[in-house]
PDB file of C-alpha atoms in Angstrom:
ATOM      1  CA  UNK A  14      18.340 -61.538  -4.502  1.00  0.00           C
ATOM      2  CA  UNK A  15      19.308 -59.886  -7.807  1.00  0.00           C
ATOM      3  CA  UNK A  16      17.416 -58.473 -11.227  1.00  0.00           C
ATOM      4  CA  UNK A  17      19.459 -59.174 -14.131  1.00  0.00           C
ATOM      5  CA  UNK A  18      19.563 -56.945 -16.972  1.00  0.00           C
ATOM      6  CA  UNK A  19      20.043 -57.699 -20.689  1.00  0.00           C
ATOM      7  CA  UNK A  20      19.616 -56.701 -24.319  1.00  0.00           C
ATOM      8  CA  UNK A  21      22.269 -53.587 -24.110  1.00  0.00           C
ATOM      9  CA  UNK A  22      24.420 -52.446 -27.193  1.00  0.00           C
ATOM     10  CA  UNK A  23      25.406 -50.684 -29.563  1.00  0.00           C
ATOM     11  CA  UNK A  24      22.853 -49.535 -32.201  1.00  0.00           C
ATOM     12  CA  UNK A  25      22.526 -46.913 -34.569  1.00  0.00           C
ATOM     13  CA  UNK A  26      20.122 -43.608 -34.792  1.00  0.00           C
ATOM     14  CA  UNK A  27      16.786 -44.644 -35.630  1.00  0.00           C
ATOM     15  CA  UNK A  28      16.410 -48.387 -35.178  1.00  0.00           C
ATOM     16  CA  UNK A  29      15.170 -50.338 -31.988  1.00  0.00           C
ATOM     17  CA  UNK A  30      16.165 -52.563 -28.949  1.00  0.00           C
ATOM     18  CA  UNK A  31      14.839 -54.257 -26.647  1.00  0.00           C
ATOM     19  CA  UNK A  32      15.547 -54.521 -22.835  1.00  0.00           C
ATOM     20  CA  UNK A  33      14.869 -57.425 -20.489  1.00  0.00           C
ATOM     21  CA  UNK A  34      15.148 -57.742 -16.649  1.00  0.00           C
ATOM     22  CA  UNK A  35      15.042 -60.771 -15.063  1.00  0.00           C
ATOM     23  CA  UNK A  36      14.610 -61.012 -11.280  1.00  0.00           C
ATOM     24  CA  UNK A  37      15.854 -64.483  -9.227  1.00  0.00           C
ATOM     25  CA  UNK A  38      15.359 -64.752  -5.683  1.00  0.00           C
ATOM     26  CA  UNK A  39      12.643 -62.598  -5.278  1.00  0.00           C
ATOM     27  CA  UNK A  40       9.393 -62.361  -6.924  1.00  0.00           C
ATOM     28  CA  UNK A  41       8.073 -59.085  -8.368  1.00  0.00           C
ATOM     29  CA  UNK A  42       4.129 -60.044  -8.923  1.00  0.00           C
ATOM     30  CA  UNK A  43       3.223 -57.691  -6.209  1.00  0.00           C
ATOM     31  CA  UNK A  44       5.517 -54.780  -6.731  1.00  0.00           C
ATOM     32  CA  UNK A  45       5.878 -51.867  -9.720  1.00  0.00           C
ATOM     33  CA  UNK A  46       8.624 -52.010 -12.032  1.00  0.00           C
ATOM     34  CA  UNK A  47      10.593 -49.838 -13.212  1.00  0.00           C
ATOM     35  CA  UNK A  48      13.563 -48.343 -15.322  1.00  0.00           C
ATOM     36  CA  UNK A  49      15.644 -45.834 -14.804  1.00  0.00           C
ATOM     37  CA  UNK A  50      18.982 -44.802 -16.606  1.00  0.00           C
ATOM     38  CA  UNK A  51      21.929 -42.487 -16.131  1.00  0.00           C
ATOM     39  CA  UNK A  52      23.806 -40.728 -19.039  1.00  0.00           C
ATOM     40  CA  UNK A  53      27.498 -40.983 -18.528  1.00  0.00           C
ATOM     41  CA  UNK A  54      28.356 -38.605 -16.323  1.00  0.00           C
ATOM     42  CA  UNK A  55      25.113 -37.360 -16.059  1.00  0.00           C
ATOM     43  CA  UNK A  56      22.157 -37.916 -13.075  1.00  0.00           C
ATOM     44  CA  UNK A  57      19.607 -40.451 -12.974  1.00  0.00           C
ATOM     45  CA  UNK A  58      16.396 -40.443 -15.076  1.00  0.00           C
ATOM     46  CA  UNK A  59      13.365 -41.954 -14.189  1.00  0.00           C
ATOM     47  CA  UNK A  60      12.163 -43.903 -18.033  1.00  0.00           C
ATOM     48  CA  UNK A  61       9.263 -45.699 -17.627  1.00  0.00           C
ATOM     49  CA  UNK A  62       7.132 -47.583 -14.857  1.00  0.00           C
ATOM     50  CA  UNK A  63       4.387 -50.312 -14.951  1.00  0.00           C
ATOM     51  CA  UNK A  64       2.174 -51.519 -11.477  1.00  0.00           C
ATOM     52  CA  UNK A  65       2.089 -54.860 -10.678  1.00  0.00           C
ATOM     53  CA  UNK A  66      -0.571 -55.517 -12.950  1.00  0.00           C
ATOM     54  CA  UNK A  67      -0.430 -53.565 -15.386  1.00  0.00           C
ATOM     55  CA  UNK A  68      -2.872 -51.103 -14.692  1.00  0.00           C
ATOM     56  CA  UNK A  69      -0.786 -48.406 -14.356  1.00  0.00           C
ATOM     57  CA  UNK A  70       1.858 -47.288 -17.268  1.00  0.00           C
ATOM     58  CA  UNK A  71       3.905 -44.603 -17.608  1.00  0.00           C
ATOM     59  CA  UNK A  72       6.667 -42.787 -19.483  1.00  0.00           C
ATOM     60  CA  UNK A  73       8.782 -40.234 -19.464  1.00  0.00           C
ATOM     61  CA  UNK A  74       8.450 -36.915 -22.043  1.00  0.00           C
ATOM     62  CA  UNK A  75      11.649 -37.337 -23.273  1.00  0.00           C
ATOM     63  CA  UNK A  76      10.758 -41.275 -24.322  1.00  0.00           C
ATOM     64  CA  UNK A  77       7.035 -41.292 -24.744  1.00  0.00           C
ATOM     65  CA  UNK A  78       5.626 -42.758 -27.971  1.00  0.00           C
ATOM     66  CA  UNK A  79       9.051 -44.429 -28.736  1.00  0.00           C
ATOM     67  CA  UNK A  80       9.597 -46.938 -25.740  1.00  0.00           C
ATOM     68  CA  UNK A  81       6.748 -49.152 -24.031  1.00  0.00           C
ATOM     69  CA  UNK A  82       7.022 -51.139 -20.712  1.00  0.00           C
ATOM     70  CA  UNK A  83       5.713 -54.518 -19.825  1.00  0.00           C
ATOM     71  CA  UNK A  84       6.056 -57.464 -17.921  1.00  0.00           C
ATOM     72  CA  UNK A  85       5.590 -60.884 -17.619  1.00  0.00           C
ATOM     73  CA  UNK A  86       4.714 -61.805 -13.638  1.00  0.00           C
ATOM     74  CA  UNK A  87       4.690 -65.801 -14.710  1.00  0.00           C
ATOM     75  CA  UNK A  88       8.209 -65.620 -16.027  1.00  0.00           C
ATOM     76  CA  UNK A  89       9.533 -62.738 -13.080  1.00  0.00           C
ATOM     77  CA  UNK A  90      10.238 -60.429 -16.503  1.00  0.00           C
ATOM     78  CA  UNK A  91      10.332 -57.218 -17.071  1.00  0.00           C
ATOM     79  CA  UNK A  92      10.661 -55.708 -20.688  1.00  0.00           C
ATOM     80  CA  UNK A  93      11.421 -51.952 -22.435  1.00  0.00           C
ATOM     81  CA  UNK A  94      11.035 -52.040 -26.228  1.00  0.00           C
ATOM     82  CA  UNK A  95      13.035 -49.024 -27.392  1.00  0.00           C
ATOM     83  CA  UNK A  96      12.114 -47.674 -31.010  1.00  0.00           C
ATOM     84  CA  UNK A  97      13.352 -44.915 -33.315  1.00  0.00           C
ATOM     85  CA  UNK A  98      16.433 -44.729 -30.736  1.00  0.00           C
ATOM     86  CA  UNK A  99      18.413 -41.194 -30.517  1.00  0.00           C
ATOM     87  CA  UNK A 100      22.060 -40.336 -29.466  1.00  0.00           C
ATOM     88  CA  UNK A 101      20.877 -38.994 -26.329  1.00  0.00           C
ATOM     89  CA  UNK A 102      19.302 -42.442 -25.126  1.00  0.00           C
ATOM     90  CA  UNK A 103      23.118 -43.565 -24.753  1.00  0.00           C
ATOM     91  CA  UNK A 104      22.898 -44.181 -20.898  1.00  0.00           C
ATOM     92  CA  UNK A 105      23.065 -47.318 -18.889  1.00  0.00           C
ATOM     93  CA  UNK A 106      19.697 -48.499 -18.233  1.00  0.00           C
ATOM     94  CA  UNK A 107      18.798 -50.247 -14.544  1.00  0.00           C
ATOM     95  CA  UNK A 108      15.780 -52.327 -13.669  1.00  0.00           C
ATOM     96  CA  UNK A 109      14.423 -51.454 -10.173  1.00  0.00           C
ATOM     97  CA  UNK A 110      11.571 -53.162  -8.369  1.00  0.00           C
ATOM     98  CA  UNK A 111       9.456 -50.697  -6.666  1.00  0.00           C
ATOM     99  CA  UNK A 112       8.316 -50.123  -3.240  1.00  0.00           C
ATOM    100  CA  UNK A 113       5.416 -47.964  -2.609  1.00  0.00           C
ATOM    101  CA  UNK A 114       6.517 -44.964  -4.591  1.00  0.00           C
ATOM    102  CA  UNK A 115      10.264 -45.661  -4.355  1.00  0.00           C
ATOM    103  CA  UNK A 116      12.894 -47.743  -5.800  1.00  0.00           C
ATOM    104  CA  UNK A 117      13.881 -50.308  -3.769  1.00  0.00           C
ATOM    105  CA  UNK A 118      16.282 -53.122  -5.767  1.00  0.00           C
ATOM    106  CA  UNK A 119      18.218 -52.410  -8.290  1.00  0.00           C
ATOM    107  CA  UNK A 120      20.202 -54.215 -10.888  1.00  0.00           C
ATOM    108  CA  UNK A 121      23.631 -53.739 -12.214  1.00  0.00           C
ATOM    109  CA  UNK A 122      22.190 -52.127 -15.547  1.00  0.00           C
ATOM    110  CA  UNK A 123      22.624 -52.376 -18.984  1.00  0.00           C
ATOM    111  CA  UNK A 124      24.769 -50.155 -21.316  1.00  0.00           C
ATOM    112  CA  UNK A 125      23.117 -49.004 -24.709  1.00  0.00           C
ATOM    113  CA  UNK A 126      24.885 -47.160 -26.930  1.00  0.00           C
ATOM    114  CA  UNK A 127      23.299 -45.569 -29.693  1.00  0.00           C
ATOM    115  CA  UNK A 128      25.667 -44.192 -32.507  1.00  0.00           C
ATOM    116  CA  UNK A 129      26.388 -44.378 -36.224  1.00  0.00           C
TER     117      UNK A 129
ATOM    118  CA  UNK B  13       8.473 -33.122 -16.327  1.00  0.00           C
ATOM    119  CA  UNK B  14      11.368 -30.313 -14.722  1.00  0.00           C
ATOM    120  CA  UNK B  15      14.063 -32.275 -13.193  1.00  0.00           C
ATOM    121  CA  UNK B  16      13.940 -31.155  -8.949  1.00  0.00           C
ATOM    122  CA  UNK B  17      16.215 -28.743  -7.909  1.00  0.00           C
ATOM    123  CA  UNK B  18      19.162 -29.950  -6.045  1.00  0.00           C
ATOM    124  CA  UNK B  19      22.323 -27.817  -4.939  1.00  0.00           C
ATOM    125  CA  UNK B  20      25.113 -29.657  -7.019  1.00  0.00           C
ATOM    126  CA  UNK B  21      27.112 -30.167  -4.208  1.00  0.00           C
ATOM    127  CA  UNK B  22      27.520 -29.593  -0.044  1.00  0.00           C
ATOM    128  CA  UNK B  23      30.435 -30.476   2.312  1.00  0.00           C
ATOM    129  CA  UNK B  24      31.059 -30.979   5.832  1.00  0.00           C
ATOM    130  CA  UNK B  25      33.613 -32.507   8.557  1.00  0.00           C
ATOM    131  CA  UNK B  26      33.701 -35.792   9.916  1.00  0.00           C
ATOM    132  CA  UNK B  27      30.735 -35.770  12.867  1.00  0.00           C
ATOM    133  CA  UNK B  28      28.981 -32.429  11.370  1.00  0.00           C
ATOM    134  CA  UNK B  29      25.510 -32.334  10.093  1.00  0.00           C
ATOM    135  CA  UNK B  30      24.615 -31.556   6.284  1.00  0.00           C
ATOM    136  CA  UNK B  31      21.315 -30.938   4.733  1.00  0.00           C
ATOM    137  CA  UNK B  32      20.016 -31.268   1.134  1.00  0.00           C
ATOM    138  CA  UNK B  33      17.290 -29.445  -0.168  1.00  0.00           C
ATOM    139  CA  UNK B  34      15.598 -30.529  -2.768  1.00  0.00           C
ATOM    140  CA  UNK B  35      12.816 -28.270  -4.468  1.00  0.00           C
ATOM    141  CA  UNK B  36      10.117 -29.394  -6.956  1.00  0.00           C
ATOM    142  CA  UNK B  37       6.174 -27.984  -7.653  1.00  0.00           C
ATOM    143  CA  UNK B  38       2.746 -28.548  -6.052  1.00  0.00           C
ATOM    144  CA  UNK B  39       2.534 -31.530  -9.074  1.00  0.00           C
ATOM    145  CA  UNK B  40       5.466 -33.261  -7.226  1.00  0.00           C
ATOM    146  CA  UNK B  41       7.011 -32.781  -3.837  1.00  0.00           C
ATOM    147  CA  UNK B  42       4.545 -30.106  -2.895  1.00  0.00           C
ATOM    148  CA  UNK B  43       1.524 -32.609  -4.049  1.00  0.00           C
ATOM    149  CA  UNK B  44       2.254 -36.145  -2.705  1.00  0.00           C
ATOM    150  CA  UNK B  45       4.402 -37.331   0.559  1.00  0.00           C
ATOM    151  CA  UNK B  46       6.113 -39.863  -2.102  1.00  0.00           C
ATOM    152  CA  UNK B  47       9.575 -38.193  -1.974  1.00  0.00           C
ATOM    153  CA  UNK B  48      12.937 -41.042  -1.744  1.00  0.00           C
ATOM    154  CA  UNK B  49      16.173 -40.281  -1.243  1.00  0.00           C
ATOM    155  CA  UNK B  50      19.145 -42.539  -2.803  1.00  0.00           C
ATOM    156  CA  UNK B  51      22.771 -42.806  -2.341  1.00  0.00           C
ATOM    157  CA  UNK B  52      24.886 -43.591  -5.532  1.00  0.00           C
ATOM    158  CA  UNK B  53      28.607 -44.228  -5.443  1.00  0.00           C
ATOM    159  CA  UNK B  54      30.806 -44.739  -8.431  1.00  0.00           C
ATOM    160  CA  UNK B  55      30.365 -48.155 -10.180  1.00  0.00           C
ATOM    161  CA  UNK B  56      27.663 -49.282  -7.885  1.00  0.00           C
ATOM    162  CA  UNK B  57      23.449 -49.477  -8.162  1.00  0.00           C
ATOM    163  CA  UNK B  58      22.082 -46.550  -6.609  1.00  0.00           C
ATOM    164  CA  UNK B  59      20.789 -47.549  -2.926  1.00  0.00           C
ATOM    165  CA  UNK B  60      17.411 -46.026  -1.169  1.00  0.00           C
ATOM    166  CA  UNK B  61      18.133 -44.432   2.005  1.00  0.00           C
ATOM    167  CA  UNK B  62      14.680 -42.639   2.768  1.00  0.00           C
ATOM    168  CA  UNK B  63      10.942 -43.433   1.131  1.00  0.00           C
ATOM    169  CA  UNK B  64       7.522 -41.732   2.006  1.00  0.00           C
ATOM    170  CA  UNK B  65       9.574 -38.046   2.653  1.00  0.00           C
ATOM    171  CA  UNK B  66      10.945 -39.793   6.406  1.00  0.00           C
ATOM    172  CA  UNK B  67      10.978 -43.084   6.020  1.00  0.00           C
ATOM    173  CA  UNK B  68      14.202 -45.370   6.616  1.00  0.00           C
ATOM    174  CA  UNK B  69      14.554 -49.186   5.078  1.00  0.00           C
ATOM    175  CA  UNK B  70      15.881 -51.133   7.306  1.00  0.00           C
ATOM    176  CA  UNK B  71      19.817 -51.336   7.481  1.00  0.00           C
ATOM    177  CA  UNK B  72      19.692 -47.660   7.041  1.00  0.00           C
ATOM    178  CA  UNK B  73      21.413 -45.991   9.783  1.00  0.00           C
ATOM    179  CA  UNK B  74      19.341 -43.143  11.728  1.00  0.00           C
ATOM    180  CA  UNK B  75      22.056 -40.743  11.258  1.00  0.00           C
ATOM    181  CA  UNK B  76      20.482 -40.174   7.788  1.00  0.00           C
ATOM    182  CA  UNK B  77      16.335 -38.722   8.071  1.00  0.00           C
ATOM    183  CA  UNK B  78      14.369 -37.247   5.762  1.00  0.00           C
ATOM    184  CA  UNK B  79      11.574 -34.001   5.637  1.00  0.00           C
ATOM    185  CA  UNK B  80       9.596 -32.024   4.187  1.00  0.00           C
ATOM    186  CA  UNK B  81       8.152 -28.348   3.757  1.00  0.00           C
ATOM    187  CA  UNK B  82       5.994 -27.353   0.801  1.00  0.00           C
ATOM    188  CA  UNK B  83       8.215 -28.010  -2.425  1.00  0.00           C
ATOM    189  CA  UNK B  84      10.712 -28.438  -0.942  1.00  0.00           C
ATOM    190  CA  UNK B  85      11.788 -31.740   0.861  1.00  0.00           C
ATOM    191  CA  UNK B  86      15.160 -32.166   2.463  1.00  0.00           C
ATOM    192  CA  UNK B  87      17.562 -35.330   3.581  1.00  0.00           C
ATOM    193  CA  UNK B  88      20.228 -34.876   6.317  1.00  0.00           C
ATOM    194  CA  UNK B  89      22.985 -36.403   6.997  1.00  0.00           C
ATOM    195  CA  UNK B  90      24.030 -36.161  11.193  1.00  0.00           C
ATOM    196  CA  UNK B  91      27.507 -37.536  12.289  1.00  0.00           C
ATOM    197  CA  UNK B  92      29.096 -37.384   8.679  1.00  0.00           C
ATOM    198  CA  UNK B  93      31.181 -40.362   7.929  1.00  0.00           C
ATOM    199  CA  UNK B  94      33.631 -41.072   5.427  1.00  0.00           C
ATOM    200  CA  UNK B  95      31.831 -43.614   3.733  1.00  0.00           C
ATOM    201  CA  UNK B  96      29.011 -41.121   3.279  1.00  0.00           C
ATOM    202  CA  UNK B  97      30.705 -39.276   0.638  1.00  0.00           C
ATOM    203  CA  UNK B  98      28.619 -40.198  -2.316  1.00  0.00           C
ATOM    204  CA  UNK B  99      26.167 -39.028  -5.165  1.00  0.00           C
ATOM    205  CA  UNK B 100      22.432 -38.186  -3.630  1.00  0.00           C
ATOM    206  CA  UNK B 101      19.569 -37.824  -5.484  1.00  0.00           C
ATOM    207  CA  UNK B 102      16.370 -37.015  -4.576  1.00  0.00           C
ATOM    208  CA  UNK B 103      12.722 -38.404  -6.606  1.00  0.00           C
ATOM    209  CA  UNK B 104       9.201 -37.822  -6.316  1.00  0.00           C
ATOM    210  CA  UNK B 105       6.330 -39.568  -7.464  1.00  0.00           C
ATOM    211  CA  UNK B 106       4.295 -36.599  -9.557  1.00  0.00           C
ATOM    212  CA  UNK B 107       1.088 -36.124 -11.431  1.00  0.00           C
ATOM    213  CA  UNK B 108      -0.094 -38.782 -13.513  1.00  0.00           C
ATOM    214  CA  UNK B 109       1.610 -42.577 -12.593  1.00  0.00           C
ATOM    215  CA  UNK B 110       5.264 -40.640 -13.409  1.00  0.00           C
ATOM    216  CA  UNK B 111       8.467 -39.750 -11.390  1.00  0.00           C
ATOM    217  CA  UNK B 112      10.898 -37.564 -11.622  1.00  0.00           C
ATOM    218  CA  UNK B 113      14.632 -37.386 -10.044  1.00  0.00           C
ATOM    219  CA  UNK B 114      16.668 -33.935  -8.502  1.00  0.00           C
ATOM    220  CA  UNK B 115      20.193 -33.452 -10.433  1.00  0.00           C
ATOM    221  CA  UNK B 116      21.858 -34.900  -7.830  1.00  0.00           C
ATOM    222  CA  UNK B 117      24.310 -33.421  -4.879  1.00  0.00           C
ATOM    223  CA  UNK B 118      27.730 -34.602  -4.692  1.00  0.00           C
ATOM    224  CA  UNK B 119      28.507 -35.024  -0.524  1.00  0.00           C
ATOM    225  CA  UNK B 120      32.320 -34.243   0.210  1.00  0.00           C
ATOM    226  CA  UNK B 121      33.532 -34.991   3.582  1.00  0.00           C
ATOM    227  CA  UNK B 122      36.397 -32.661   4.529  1.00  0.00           C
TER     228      UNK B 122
END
């Protein structure tokens, strides 16, 4: 029971990435997704969530109108498309199926690095 | 979107009690009975410990429960262990389909 995270890096100021989670041995069709990422020595920061189908999206302030969630149920996916990427979105970024309004498995992460 | 109010850090004895408060608006804690609670050690993926303000997954132990009073919502910690020293943070579900996470309270056991 594990969601894998790919798509980290190292990219500079301005251009885009794009996250994938994938989850195996469990099935996330009936849960919200979600990802949340911690600054290096920082605390955690809740990024972006999406219910299970889709209905329901939403962003944080400090990302909104650069990144968009989504997911793929049929292939137990979940995406973030990061654009017009900052210094201060350095962080590793986790994948975390939902339960009710919590966060209830979480993956290893994802490092992005965002630097000239 | 204020980041919750956590105390940056509490400490007790092995066996003593510690509480952490954790202190949003009426647009997060105050508003919804969606507040979590997760443990985070060093090089590991956070783990929840408490969901729905006082509710325990299972595999939790009961020493840890969870409340809440206004804006403020609290998790304690009863027979402190060794292997409870850890990162907590605290999260609430707030207005309009977002979350938002405390700053986190580094537990020290003496």
């Amino acid at each position: 029971v594990q969601l894998v995270e790919s798509g980290g890096g190292l990219v500079q100021p301005g251009r885009s990435l794009r996250l994938s989670c994938t989850a195996s041995g469990l099935t996330i069709d009936d849960n919200a997704m979600h990802w949340v990422r911690q600054v290096p020595g920082n605390g955690l920061e809740w990024v972006s969530g999406v219910s299970w189908n889709s209905a329901n999206i939403g962003h944080a302030d400090s990302v909104k109108g650069r990144f968009s969630i989504s997911r793929d149920n049929a292939k137990n996916s979940l995406y973030l498309q990061m654009n017009s990427l900052r210094e201060d979105d350095t962080a590793l970024y986790f994948c975390v199926k939902g339960r009710r309004d919590a966060f209830e498995i979480w993956g290893q992460g994802t490092a992005v690095t965002v630097s000239s | 979107q204020s980041a919750l109010t956590q105390p940056r850090s509490v400490s007790g004895s092995p066996g003593q009690s510690v509480t952490i408060s954790c202190t949003g608006t009426h647009s997060d804690v105050g508003g919804y009975n969606y507040v979590s609670w997760y443990q985070h050690r060093p090089g590991k993926a956070p783990q929840l410990m408490i969901y729905d303000v006082t509710e325990r997954p299972s595999g939790v132990p009961d020493r840890f429960s969870g409340s809440k009073s206004g804006n403020t919502a609290s998790l304690t910690i009863s027979g402190l262990q060794s292997q409870d020293e850890a990162d907590y943070y605290c999260c609430s579900y707030a207005d309009g389909y977002n979350w938002v996470f405390g700053g986190g309270t580094k537990v020290t056991v003496l």
